[in-house]
Amino acid sequence: MAEERDSIAEPLYALLSEVFDMRGVFRWLRKTLVTFVQITYGRTINRQIKETISWLFCEHMLHYYTGVVLKSWWPGGVLSETTNNRNLRDKEHTRTLALQQLSESVAGALGSLLGAHTAARGAHKLFHTLQNTTHNKQLFYELFEVVLLEVLPELKRYQ
């Protein structure tokens, strides 16, 4: 029964375990997460994940996402101009700021649960993993496919 209740959350546990290198303490963390979600939300992790995903793909949120894309690509109803190519120094500065912000947000969100050092190490690992252009393209295509199949379920018959 517990196995069935964790079937959706299992990949998330594996992701947390991989990113934060928590092999030994992971059973304790998993029990803590399960207890936290059950106490906080009054439901199982699977139910919470299903409801969150349903909310992320509800009509209202899809409308919001479309509006954000339209406003960023066509500000004021006009196609945005192409930006100049940034030099290496600007790219490195942006990369440093992004790493700093990611580290701060992960440390703030997970620092007390995982420990500050483990959270910072996981943030650095995640950041450096996401610097690979080929992997980012593949991740984008995979996520885009999932979104398309969710938004247009009739495409599933062509898989």
mmCIF file of C-alpha atoms in Angstrom:
data_model
loop_
_atom_site.group_PDB
_atom_site.id
_atom_site.type_symbol
_atom_site.label_atom_id
_atom_site.label_comp_id
_atom_site.label_asym_id
_atom_site.label_seq_id
_atom_site.Cartn_x
_atom_site.Cartn_y
_atom_site.Cartn_z
ATOM 1 C CA MET A 1 0.000 0.000 0.000
ATOM 2 C CA ALA A 2 2.807 2.436 0.858
ATOM 3 C CA GLU A 3 4.485 1.469 -2.425
ATOM 4 C CA GLU A 4 1.363 2.484 -4.389
ATOM 5 C CA ARG A 5 1.047 5.762 -2.510
ATOM 6 C CA ASP A 6 4.633 6.704 -3.385
ATOM 7 C CA SER A 7 4.582 5.680 -7.065
ATOM 8 C CA ILE A 8 4.358 9.270 -8.319
ATOM 9 C CA ALA A 9 6.680 10.709 -5.686
ATOM 10 C CA GLU A 10 9.359 8.061 -6.233
ATOM 11 C CA PRO A 11 11.043 9.899 -9.152
ATOM 12 C CA LEU A 12 11.124 13.061 -7.032
ATOM 13 C CA TYR A 13 12.803 11.158 -4.202
ATOM 14 C CA ALA A 14 15.356 9.835 -6.695
ATOM 15 C CA LEU A 15 15.992 13.345 -8.023
ATOM 16 C CA LEU A 16 16.519 14.752 -4.525
ATOM 17 C CA SER A 17 18.793 11.855 -3.675
ATOM 18 C CA GLU A 18 20.893 12.417 -6.812
ATOM 19 C CA VAL A 19 21.128 16.210 -6.620
ATOM 20 C CA PHE A 20 21.903 16.378 -2.921
ATOM 21 C CA ASP A 21 23.977 13.151 -2.642
ATOM 22 C CA MET A 22 21.827 11.813 0.178
ATOM 23 C CA ARG A 23 22.232 8.071 -0.126
ATOM 24 C CA GLY A 24 22.587 7.143 3.546
ATOM 25 C CA VAL A 25 20.287 9.644 5.202
ATOM 26 C CA PHE A 26 17.733 9.498 2.456
ATOM 27 C CA ARG A 27 15.362 7.113 4.227
ATOM 28 C CA TRP A 28 15.176 9.516 7.146
ATOM 29 C CA LEU A 29 14.635 12.480 4.801
ATOM 30 C CA ARG A 30 11.958 10.600 2.886
ATOM 31 C CA LYS A 31 10.024 9.828 6.069
ATOM 32 C CA THR A 32 10.399 13.460 7.137
ATOM 33 C CA LEU A 33 9.050 14.687 3.783
ATOM 34 C CA VAL A 34 6.121 12.272 3.885
ATOM 35 C CA THR A 35 5.242 13.327 7.426
ATOM 36 C CA PHE A 36 5.665 17.020 6.581
ATOM 37 C CA VAL A 37 3.338 16.824 3.567
ATOM 38 C CA GLN A 38 0.736 14.777 5.442
ATOM 39 C CA ILE A 39 0.715 17.172 8.398
ATOM 40 C CA THR A 40 0.881 20.359 6.331
ATOM 41 C CA TYR A 41 -1.574 19.479 3.581
ATOM 42 C CA GLY A 42 -3.551 16.669 5.189
ATOM 43 C CA ARG A 43 -2.991 14.312 2.263
ATOM 44 C CA THR A 44 -0.457 11.962 0.748
ATOM 45 C CA ILE A 45 2.460 13.174 -1.351
ATOM 46 C CA ASN A 46 0.975 11.561 -4.468
ATOM 47 C CA ARG A 47 -2.318 13.381 -4.038
ATOM 48 C CA GLN A 48 -0.486 16.663 -3.417
ATOM 49 C CA ILE A 49 1.641 16.162 -6.553
ATOM 50 C CA LYS A 50 -1.426 15.286 -8.664
ATOM 51 C CA GLU A 51 -3.316 18.355 -7.450
ATOM 52 C CA THR A 52 -0.328 20.632 -8.023
ATOM 53 C CA ILE A 53 0.191 19.307 -11.559
ATOM 54 C CA SER A 54 -3.531 19.646 -12.287
ATOM 55 C CA TRP A 55 -3.394 23.239 -11.094
ATOM 56 C CA LEU A 56 -0.267 23.975 -13.172
ATOM 57 C CA PHE A 57 -2.088 22.792 -16.310
ATOM 58 C CA CYS A 58 -5.562 24.178 -15.577
ATOM 59 C CA GLU A 59 -7.110 26.535 -18.120
ATOM 60 C CA HIS A 60 -6.419 29.629 -16.014
ATOM 61 C CA MET A 61 -2.700 28.833 -15.682
ATOM 62 C CA LEU A 62 -2.343 27.965 -19.390
ATOM 63 C CA HIS A 63 -3.899 31.330 -20.192
ATOM 64 C CA TYR A 64 -1.405 32.991 -17.836
ATOM 65 C CA TYR A 65 1.570 31.178 -19.436
ATOM 66 C CA THR A 66 0.416 32.185 -22.912
ATOM 67 C CA GLY A 67 0.095 35.802 -21.790
ATOM 68 C CA VAL A 68 3.598 35.805 -20.319
ATOM 69 C CA VAL A 69 5.082 34.411 -23.543
ATOM 70 C CA LEU A 70 3.177 36.908 -25.689
ATOM 71 C CA LYS A 71 4.211 39.860 -23.516
ATOM 72 C CA SER A 72 7.857 38.822 -23.510
ATOM 73 C CA TRP A 73 8.112 38.114 -27.257
ATOM 74 C CA TRP A 74 5.697 40.839 -28.426
ATOM 75 C CA PRO A 75 5.877 43.670 -25.873
ATOM 76 C CA GLY A 76 3.235 46.288 -26.702
ATOM 77 C CA GLY A 77 1.981 44.127 -29.584
ATOM 78 C CA VAL A 78 5.229 44.507 -31.545
ATOM 79 C CA LEU A 79 7.739 41.719 -32.085
ATOM 80 C CA SER A 80 10.700 42.389 -29.822
ATOM 81 C CA GLU A 81 13.979 43.270 -31.453
ATOM 82 C CA THR A 82 16.846 40.854 -31.469
ATOM 83 C CA THR A 83 19.418 41.582 -28.831
ATOM 84 C CA ASN A 84 23.058 42.134 -29.554
ATOM 85 C CA ASN A 85 25.364 39.224 -28.968
ATOM 86 C CA ARG A 86 26.782 39.488 -25.497
ATOM 87 C CA ASN A 87 30.494 39.251 -24.941
ATOM 88 C CA LEU A 88 32.110 36.573 -22.819
ATOM 89 C CA ARG A 89 32.468 38.879 -19.799
ATOM 90 C CA ASP A 90 28.730 39.696 -19.784
ATOM 91 C CA LYS A 91 27.823 36.025 -20.087
ATOM 92 C CA GLU A 92 30.120 35.114 -17.200
ATOM 93 C CA HIS A 93 28.648 37.913 -15.058
ATOM 94 C CA THR A 94 25.115 36.657 -15.755
ATOM 95 C CA ARG A 95 26.185 33.088 -14.995
ATOM 96 C CA THR A 96 27.709 34.183 -11.661
ATOM 97 C CA LEU A 97 24.552 36.087 -10.679
ATOM 98 C CA ALA A 98 22.358 33.114 -11.612
ATOM 99 C CA LEU A 99 24.493 30.750 -9.529
ATOM 100 C CA GLN A 100 24.342 33.124 -6.573
ATOM 101 C CA GLN A 101 20.559 33.471 -6.792
ATOM 102 C CA LEU A 102 20.027 29.725 -7.196
ATOM 103 C CA SER A 103 22.288 28.994 -4.225
ATOM 104 C CA GLU A 104 20.462 31.526 -2.060
ATOM 105 C CA SER A 105 17.007 30.249 -2.986
ATOM 106 C CA VAL A 106 17.910 26.576 -2.480
ATOM 107 C CA ALA A 107 19.651 27.363 0.804
ATOM 108 C CA GLY A 108 16.608 29.317 1.964
ATOM 109 C CA ALA A 109 14.132 26.630 0.947
ATOM 110 C CA LEU A 110 16.054 23.486 1.902
ATOM 111 C CA GLY A 111 18.854 24.678 4.187
ATOM 112 C CA SER A 112 17.092 23.842 7.435
ATOM 113 C CA LEU A 113 15.900 20.466 6.143
ATOM 114 C CA LEU A 114 19.097 19.265 4.462
ATOM 115 C CA GLY A 115 21.735 21.445 6.068
ATOM 116 C CA ALA A 116 23.294 24.575 4.601
ATOM 117 C CA HIS A 117 26.381 22.818 3.196
ATOM 118 C CA THR A 118 24.396 20.020 1.525
ATOM 119 C CA ALA A 119 21.882 22.495 0.069
ATOM 120 C CA ALA A 120 24.665 24.715 -1.320
ATOM 121 C CA ARG A 121 26.511 21.727 -2.783
ATOM 122 C CA GLY A 122 23.286 20.493 -4.415
ATOM 123 C CA ALA A 123 22.572 23.952 -5.859
ATOM 124 C CA HIS A 124 26.069 24.097 -7.370
ATOM 125 C CA LYS A 125 25.693 20.589 -8.803
ATOM 126 C CA LEU A 126 22.309 21.438 -10.313
ATOM 127 C CA PHE A 127 23.587 24.722 -11.744
ATOM 128 C CA HIS A 128 26.636 23.184 -13.378
ATOM 129 C CA THR A 129 24.551 20.329 -14.772
ATOM 130 C CA LEU A 130 22.244 22.841 -16.455
ATOM 131 C CA GLN A 131 25.153 24.555 -18.239
ATOM 132 C CA ASN A 132 25.319 21.851 -20.928
ATOM 133 C CA THR A 133 23.577 23.214 -24.042
ATOM 134 C CA THR A 134 22.869 19.796 -25.539
ATOM 135 C CA HIS A 135 21.300 18.515 -22.328
ATOM 136 C CA ASN A 136 19.240 21.699 -21.992
ATOM 137 C CA LYS A 137 17.862 21.265 -25.506
ATOM 138 C CA GLN A 138 16.970 17.649 -24.789
ATOM 139 C CA LEU A 139 15.318 18.626 -21.492
ATOM 140 C CA PHE A 140 13.343 21.354 -23.272
ATOM 141 C CA TYR A 141 12.155 18.945 -25.978
ATOM 142 C CA GLU A 142 11.119 16.343 -23.405
ATOM 143 C CA LEU A 143 9.197 18.894 -21.312
ATOM 144 C CA PHE A 144 7.658 20.453 -24.422
ATOM 145 C CA GLU A 145 6.425 17.031 -25.533
ATOM 146 C CA VAL A 146 4.855 16.407 -22.117
ATOM 147 C CA VAL A 147 3.138 19.811 -22.204
ATOM 148 C CA LEU A 148 1.857 19.246 -25.752
ATOM 149 C CA LEU A 149 0.469 15.833 -24.847
ATOM 150 C CA GLU A 150 -1.200 17.320 -21.785
ATOM 151 C CA VAL A 151 -2.696 20.285 -23.640
ATOM 152 C CA LEU A 152 -3.563 18.331 -26.808
ATOM 153 C CA PRO A 153 -4.415 14.783 -25.649
ATOM 154 C CA GLU A 154 -5.499 13.777 -29.171
ATOM 155 C CA LEU A 155 -1.781 13.690 -30.101
ATOM 156 C CA LYS A 156 -1.300 10.632 -27.872
ATOM 157 C CA ARG A 157 -2.744 8.346 -30.541
ATOM 158 C CA TYR A 158 0.183 9.225 -32.858
ATOM 159 C CA GLN A 159 2.878 8.100 -30.437
#
